[in-house]
Coordinates of N, CA and C in Angstrom, one line a residue:
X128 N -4.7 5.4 17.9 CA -3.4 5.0 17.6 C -2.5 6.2 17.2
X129 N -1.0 6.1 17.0 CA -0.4 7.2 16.7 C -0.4 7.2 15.2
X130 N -0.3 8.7 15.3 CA 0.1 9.1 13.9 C 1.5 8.7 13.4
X131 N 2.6 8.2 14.1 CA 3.6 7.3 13.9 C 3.9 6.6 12.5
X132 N 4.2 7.2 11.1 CA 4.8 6.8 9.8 C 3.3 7.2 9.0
X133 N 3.2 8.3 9.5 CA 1.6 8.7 8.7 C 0.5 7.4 8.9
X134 N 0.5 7.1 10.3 CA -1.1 5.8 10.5 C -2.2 6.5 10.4
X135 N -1.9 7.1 10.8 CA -3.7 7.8 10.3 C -4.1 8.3 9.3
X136 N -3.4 8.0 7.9 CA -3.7 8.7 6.9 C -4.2 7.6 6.2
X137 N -4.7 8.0 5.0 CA -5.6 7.3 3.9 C -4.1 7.1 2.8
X138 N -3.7 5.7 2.5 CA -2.8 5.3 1.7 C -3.3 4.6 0.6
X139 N -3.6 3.3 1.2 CA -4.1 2.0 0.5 C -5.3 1.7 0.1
X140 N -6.0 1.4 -1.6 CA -6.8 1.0 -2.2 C -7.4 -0.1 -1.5
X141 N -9.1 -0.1 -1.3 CA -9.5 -1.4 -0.8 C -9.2 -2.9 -1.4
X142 N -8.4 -2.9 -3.1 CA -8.4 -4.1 -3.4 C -6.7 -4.2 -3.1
X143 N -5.9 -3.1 -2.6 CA -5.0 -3.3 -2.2 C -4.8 -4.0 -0.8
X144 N -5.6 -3.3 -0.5 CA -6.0 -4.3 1.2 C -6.0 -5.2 1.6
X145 N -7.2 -6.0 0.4 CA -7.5 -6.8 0.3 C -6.7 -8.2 -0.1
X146 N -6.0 -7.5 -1.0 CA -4.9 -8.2 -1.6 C -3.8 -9.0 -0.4
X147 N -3.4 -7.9 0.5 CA -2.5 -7.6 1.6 C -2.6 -8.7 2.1
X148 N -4.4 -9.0 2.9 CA -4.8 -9.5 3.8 C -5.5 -10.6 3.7
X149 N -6.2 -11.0 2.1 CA -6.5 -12.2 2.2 C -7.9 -11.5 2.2
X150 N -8.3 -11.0 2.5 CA -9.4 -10.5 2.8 C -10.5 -10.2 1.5
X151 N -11.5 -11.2 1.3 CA -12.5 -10.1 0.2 C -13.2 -8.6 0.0
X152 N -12.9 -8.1 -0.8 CA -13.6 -6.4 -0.9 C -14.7 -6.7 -0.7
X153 N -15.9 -7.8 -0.6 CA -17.1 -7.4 -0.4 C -17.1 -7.5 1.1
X154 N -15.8 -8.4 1.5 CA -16.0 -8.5 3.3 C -15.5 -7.0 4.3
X155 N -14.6 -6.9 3.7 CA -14.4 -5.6 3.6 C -16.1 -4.2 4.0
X156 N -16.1 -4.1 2.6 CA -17.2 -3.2 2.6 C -18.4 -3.5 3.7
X157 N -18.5 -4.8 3.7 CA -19.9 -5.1 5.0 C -19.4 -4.8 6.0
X158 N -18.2 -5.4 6.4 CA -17.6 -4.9 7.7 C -18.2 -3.2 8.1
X159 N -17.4 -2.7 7.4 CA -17.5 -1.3 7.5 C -19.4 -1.1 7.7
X160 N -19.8 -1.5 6.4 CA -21.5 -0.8 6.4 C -22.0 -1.4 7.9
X161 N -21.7 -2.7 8.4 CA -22.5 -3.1 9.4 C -22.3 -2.9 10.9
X162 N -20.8 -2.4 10.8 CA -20.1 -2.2 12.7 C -20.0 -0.9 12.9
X163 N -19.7 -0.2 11.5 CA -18.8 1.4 11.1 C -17.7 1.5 12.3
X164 N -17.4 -0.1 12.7 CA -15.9 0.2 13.7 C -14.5 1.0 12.8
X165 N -14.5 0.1 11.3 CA -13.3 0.7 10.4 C -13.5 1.6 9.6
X166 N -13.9 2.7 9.8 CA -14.3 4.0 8.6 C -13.6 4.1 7.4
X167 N -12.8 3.9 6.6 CA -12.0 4.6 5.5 C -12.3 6.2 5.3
X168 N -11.0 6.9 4.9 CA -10.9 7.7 4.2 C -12.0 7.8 2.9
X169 N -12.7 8.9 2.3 CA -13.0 8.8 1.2 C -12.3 10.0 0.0
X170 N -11.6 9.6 -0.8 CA -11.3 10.8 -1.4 C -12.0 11.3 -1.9
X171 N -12.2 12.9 -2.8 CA -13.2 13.3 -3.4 C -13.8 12.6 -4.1
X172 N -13.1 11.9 -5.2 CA -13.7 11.1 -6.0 C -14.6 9.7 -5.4
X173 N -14.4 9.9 -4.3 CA -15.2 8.5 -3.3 C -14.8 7.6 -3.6
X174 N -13.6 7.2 -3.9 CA -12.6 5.9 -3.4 C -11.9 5.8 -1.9
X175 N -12.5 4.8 -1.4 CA -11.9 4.2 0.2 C -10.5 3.8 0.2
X176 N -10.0 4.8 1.2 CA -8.5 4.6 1.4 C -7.9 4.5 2.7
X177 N -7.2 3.1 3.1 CA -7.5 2.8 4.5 C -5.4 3.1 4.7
X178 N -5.8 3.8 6.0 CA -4.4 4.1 6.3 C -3.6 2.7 7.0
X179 N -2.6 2.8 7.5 CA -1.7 1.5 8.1 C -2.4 1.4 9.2
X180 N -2.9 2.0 9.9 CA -3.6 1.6 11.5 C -4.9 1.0 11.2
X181 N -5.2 1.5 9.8 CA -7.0 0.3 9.6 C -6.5 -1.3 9.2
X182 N -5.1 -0.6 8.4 CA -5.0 -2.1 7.9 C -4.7 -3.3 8.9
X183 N -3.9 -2.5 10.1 CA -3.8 -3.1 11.4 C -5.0 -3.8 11.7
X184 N -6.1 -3.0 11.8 CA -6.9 -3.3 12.8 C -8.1 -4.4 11.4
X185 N -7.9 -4.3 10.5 CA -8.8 -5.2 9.8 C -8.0 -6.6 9.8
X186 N -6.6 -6.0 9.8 CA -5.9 -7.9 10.4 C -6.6 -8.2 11.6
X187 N -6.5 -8.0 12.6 CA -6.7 -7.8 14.1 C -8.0 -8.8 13.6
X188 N -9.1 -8.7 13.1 CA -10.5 -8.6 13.1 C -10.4 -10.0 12.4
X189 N -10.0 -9.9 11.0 CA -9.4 -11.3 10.8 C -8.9 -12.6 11.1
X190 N -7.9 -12.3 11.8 CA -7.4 -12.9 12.7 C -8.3 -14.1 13.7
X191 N -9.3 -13.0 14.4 CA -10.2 -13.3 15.3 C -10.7 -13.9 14.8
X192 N -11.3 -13.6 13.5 CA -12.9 -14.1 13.0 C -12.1 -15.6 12.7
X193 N -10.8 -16.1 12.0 CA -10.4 -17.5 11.7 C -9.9 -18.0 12.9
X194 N -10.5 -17.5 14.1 CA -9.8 -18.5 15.1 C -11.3 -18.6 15.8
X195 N -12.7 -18.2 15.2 CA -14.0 -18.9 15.6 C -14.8 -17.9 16.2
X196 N -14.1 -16.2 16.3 CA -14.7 -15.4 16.7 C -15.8 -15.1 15.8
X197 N -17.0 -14.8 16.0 CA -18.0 -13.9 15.1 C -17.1 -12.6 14.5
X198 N -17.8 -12.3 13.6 CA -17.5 -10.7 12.8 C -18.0 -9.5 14.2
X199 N -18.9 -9.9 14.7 CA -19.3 -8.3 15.1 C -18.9 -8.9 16.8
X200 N -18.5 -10.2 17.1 CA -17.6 -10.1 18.3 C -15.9 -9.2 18.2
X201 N -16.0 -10.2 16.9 CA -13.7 -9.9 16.6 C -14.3 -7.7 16.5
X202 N -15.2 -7.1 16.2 CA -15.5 -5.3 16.0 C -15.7 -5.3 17.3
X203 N -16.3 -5.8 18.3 CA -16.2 -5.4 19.7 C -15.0 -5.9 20.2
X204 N -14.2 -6.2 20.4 CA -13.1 -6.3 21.0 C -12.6 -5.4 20.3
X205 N -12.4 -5.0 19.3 CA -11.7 -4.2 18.5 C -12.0 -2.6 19.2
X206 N -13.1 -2.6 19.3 CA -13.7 -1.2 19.8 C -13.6 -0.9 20.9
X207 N -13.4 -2.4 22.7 CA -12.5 -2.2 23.9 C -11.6 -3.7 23.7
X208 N -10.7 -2.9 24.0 CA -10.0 -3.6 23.7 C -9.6 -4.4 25.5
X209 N -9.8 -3.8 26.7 CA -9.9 -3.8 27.7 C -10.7 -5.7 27.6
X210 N -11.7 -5.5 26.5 CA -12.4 -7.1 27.1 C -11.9 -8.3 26.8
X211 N -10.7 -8.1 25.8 CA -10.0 -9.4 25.6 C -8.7 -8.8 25.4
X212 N -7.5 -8.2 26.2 CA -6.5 -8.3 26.0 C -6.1 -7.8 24.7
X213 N -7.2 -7.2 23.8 CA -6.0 -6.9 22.0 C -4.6 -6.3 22.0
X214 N -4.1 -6.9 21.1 CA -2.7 -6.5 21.0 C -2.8 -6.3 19.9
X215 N -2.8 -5.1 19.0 CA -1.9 -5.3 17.8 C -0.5 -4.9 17.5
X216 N -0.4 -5.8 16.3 CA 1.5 -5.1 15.9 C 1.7 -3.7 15.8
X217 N 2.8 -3.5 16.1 CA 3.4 -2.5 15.7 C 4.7 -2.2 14.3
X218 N 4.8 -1.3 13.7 CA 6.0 -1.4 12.6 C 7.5 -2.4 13.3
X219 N 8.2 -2.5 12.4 CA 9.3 -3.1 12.9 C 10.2 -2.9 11.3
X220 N 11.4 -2.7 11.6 CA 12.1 -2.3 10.8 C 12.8 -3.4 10.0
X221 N 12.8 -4.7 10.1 CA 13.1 -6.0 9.8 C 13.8 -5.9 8.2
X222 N 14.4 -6.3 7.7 CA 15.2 -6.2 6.4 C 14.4 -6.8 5.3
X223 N 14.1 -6.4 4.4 CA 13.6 -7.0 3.7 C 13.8 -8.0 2.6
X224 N 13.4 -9.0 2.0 CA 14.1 -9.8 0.7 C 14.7 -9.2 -0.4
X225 N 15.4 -9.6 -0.7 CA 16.0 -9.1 -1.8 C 15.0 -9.4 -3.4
X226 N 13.9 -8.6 -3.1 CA 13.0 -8.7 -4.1 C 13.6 -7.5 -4.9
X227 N 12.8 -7.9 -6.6 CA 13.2 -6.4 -7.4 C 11.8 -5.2 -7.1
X228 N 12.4 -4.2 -7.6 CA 11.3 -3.1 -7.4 C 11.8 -2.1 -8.7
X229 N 10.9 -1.7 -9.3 CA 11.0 -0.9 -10.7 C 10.8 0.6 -10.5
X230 N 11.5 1.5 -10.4 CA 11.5 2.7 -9.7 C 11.4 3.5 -11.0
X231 N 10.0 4.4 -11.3 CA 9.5 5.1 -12.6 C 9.7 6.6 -12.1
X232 N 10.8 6.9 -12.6 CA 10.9 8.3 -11.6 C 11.3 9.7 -12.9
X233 N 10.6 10.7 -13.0 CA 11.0 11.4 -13.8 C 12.2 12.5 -13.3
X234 N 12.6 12.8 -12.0 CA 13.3 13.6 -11.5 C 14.5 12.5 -11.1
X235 N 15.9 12.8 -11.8 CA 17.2 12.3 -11.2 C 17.5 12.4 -9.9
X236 N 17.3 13.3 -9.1 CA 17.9 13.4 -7.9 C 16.8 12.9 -7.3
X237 N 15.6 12.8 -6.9 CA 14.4 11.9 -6.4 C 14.9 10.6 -6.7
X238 N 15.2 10.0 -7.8 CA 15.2 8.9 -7.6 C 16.8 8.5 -7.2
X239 N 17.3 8.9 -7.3 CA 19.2 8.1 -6.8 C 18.4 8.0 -4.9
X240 N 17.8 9.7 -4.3 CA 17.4 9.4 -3.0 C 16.4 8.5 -3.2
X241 N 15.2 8.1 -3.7 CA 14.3 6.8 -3.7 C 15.0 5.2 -3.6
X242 N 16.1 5.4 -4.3 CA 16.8 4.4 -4.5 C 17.7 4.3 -3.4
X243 N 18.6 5.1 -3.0 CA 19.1 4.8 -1.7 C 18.2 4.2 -0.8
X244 N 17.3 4.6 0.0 CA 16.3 4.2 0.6 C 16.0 2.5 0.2
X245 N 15.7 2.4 -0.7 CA 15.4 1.1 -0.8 C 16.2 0.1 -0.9
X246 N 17.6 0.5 -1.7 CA 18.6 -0.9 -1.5 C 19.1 -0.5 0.3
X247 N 18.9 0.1 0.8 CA 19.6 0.4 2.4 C 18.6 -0.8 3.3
X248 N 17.4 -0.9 2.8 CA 16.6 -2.2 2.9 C 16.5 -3.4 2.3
X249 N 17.1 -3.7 1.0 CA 17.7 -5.0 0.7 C 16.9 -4.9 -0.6
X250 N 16.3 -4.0 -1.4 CA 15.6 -4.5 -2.4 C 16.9 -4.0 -3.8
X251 N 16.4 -5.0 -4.7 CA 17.1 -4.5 -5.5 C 16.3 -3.7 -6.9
X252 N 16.5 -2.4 -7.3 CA 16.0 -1.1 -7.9 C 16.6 -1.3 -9.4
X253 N 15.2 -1.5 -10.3 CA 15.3 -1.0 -11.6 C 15.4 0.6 -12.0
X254 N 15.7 1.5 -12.2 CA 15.4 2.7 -12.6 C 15.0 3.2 -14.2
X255 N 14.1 4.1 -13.7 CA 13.5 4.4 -15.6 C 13.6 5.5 -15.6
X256 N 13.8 6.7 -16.6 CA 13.3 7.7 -16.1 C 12.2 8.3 -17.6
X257 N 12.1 7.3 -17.8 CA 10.6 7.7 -19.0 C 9.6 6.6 -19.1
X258 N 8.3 6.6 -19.5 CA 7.4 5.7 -19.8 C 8.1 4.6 -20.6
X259 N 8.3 4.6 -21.5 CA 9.0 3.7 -22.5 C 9.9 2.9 -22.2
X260 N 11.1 3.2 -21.1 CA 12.3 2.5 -20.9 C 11.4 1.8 -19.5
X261 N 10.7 2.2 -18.6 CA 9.7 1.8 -17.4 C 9.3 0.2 -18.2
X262 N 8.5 0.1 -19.3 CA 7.4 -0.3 -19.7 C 8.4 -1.6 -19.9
X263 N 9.5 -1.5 -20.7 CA 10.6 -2.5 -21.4 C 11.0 -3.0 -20.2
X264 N 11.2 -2.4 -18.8 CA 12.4 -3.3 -18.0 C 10.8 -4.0 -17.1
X265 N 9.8 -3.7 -17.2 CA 8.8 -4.2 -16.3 C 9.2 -5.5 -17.2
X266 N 8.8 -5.8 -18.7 CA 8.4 -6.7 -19.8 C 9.5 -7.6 -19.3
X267 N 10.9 -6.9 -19.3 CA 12.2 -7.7 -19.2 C 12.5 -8.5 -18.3
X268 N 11.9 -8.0 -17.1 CA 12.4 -8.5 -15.5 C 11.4 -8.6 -14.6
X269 N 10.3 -8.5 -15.0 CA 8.8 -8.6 -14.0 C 8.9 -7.8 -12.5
X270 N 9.0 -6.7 -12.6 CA 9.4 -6.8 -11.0 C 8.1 -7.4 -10.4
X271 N 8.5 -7.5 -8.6 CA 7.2 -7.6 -8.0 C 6.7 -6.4 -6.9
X272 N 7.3 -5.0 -7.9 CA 6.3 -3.7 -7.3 C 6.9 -2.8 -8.3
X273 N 6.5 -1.6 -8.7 CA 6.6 -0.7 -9.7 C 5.9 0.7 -8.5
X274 N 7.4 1.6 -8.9 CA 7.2 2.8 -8.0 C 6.4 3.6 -9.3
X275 N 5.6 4.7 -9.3 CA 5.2 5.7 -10.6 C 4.8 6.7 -10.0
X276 N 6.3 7.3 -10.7 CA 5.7 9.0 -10.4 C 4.8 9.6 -11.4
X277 N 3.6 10.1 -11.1 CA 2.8 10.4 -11.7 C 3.1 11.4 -13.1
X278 N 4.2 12.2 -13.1 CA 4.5 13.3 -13.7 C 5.7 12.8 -14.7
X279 N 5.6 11.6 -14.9 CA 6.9 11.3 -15.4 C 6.5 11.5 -17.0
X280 N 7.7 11.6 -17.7 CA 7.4 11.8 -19.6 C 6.2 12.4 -19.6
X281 N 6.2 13.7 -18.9 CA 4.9 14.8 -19.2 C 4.0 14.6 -18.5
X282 N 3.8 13.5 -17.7 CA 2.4 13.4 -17.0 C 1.8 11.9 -17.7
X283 N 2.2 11.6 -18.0 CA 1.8 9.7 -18.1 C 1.9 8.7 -17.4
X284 N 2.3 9.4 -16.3 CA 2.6 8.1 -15.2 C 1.3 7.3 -14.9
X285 N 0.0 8.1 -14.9 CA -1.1 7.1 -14.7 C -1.5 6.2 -15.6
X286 N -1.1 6.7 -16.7 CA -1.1 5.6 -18.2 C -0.7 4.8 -17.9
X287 N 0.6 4.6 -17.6 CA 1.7 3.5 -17.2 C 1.1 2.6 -15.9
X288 N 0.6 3.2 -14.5 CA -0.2 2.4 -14.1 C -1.1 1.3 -14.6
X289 N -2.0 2.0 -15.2 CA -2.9 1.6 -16.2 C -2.5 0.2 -16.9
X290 N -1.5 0.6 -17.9 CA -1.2 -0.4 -18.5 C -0.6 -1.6 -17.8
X291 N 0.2 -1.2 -17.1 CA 0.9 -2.1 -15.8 C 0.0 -2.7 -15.1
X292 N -0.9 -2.2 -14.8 CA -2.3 -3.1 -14.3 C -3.0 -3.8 -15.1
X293 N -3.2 -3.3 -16.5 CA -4.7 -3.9 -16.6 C -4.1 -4.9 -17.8
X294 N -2.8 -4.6 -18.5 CA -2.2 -5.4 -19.7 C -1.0 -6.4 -18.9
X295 N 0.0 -5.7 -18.3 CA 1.0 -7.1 -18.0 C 0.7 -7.4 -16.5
X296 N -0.9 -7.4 -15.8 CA -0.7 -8.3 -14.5 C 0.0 -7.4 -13.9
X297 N 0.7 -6.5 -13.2 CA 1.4 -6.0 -12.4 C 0.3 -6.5 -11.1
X298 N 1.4 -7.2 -10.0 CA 1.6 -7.1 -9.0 C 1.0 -5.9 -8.1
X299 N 1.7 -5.5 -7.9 CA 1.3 -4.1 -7.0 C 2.3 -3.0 -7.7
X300 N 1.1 -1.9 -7.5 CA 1.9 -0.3 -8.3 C 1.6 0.7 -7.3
X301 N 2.8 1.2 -6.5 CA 2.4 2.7 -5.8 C 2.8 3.9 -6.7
X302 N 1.7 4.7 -6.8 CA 1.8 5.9 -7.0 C 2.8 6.8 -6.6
X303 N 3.3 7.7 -7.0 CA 3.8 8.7 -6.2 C 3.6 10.3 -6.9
X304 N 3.6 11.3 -5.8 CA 3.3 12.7 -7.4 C 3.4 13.8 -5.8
X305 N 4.0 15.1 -6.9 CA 4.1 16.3 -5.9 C 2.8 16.7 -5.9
X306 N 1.9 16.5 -6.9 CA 0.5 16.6 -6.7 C -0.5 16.1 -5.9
X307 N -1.8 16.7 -5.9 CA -2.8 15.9 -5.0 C -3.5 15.1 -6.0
X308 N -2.8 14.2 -6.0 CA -3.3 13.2 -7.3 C -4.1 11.7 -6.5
X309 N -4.4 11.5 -5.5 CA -4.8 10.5 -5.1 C -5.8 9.7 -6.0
X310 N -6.9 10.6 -6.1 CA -8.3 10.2 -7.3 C -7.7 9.3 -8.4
X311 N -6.8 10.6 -9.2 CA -6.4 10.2 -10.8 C -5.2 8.5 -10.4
X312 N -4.8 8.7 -9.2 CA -3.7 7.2 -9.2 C -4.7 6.2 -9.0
X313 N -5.7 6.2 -8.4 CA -6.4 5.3 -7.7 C -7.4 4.7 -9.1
X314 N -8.0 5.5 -9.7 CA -8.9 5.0 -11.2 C -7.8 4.5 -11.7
X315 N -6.6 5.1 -11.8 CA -5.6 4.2 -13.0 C -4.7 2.8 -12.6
X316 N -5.3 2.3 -11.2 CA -5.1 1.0 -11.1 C -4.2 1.1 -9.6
X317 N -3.6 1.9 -9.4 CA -2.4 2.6 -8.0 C -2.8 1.5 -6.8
X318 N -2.6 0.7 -6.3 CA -3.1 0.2 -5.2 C -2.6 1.1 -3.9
X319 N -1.6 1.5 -3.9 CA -1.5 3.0 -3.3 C -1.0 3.9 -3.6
X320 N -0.8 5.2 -2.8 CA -0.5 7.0 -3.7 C 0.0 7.6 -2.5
X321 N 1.0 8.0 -2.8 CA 1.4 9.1 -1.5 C 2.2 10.2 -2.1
X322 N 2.2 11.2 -1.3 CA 2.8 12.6 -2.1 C 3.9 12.9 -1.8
X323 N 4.5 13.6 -2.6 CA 5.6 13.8 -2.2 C 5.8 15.4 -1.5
X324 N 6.7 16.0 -0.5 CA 8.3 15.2 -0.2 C 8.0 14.0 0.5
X325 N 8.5 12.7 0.0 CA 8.4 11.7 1.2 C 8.8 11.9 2.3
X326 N 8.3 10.9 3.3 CA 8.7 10.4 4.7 C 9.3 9.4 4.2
X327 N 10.8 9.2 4.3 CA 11.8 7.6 4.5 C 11.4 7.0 4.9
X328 N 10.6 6.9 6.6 CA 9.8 5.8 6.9 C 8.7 5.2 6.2
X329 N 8.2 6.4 6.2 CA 6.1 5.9 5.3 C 6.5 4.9 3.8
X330 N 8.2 5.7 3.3 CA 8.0 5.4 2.0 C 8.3 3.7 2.1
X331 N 9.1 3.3 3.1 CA 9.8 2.3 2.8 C 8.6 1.4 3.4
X332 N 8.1 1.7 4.1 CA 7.0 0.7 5.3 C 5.9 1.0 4.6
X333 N 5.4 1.6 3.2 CA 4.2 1.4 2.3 C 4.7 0.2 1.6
X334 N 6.1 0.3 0.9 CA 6.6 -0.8 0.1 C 6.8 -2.0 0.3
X335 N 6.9 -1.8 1.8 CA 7.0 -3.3 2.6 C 5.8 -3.7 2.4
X336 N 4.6 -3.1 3.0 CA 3.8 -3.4 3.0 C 2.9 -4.0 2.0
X337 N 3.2 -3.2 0.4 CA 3.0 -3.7 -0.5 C 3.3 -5.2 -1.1
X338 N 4.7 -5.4 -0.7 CA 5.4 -6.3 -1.2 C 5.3 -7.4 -0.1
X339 N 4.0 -7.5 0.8 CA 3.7 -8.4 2.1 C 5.1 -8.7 3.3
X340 N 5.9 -7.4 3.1 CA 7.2 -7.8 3.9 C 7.8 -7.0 4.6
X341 N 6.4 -6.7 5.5 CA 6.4 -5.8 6.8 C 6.4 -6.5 8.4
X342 N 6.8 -5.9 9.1 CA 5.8 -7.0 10.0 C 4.6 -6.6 10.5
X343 N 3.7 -5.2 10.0 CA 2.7 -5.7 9.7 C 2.0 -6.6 9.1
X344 N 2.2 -6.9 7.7 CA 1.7 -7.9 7.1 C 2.2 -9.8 7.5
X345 N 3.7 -9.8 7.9 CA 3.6 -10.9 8.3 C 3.1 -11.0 10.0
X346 N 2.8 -10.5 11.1 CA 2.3 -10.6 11.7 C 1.7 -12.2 12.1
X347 N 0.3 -12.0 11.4 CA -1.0 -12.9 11.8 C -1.1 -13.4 10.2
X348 N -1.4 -14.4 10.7 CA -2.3 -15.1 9.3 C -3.3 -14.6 8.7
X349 N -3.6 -15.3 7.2 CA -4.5 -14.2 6.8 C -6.0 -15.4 7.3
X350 N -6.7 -13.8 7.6 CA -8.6 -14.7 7.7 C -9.1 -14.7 6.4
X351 N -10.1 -15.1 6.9 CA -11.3 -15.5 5.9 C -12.6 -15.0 6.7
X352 N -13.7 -14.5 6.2 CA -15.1 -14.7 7.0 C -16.1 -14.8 5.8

């Protein structure tokens, strides 16, 4: 597949995935241990990080398996695709809901451009530019995604993860950082991480994706196996 909006790279947390697709982490993992058709990324720390073209292809697999395919038929067609016609989706640029999104950004000029980007897509942006005022507008307004730059108020952005995860339920939290911080976002709850300088596309079509309002994710129904 192409490398087309960073597809080949390692983005998304397996319970991010999982989340995405409906999909159980332990279905997940067997998949992989028993076909090795979907490999993940492993970061150093050995957290599985599956780029947009796995997430494709573990819908694909899904899909199949809830319409009566076997598991290791829906990995063979996956692997020729020649024996049953596969099609998968491709991005699509489609507008998104007017959902909120909580943008934790320690750099002013990063975030006015983060924020362009996102209302140019229909979401509407909280902005924080410290832990503390982040933490209050999450409490105030719940979003249903929380941007975190890792570096924010000194380097607490994985705190804030953290807490965003593991104390108020957060939804979904992407990482963001000029660092190679994938490890440290990923232990502190990040269901994804990407580095910066962003890609406009990657950034906006991670968020979709996060926020199930891609046409990747609406696509196909979600499976079960």
């Amino acid at each position: 597949m192409s490398d087309e909006l960073g597809g080949g790279r390692g983005v998304y947390s397996i319970g991010a995935v999982a989340r995405m697709l409906g999909i159980p982490t332990a279905t997940i993992r067997n998949w992989e241990e028993r076909y090795g058709t979907i490999v993940p990324e492993r970061s150093p720390g050995g957290h599985r990080l599956y780029s947009r073209d796995q997430m494709e292809e573990l819908r694909f697999v899904a899909a199949e398996v809830s319409r009566g395919l076997s598991a290791a038929d829906a990995h063979r067609l996956l692997a020729d695709p020649s024996a049953g016609g596969q099609s998968l989706a491709t991005d699509g640029r489609n507008g998104g809901p007017r959902l909120l999104v909580l943008l934790a950004e320690r750099d002013p000029v990063a975030a006015d451009l983060a924020e362009f980007f996102l209302r140019t897509e229909g979401y509407e942006v909280h902005l924080a530019l410290a832990v503390g005022d982040a933490e209050e507008q999450w409490l105030d307004s719940s979003p249903q995604l929380a941007i975190v730059e890792l570096m924010i108020s000194g380097g607490r952005g994985a705190d804030l993860c953290r807490r965003l995860k593991q104390e108020h339920d957060a939804g979904a939290v992407l990482a963001i950082s000029v660092l190679r911080a994938r490890d440290e976002a990923l232990a502190a709850g990040a269901d994804a991480f990407l580095q910066k300088p962003l890609d406009p596309l990657e950034f906006v079509s991670t968020v979709k994706d996060l926020l199930g309002a891609s046409a990747l994710v609406a696509r196909h129904g979600h499976g079960s196996a």
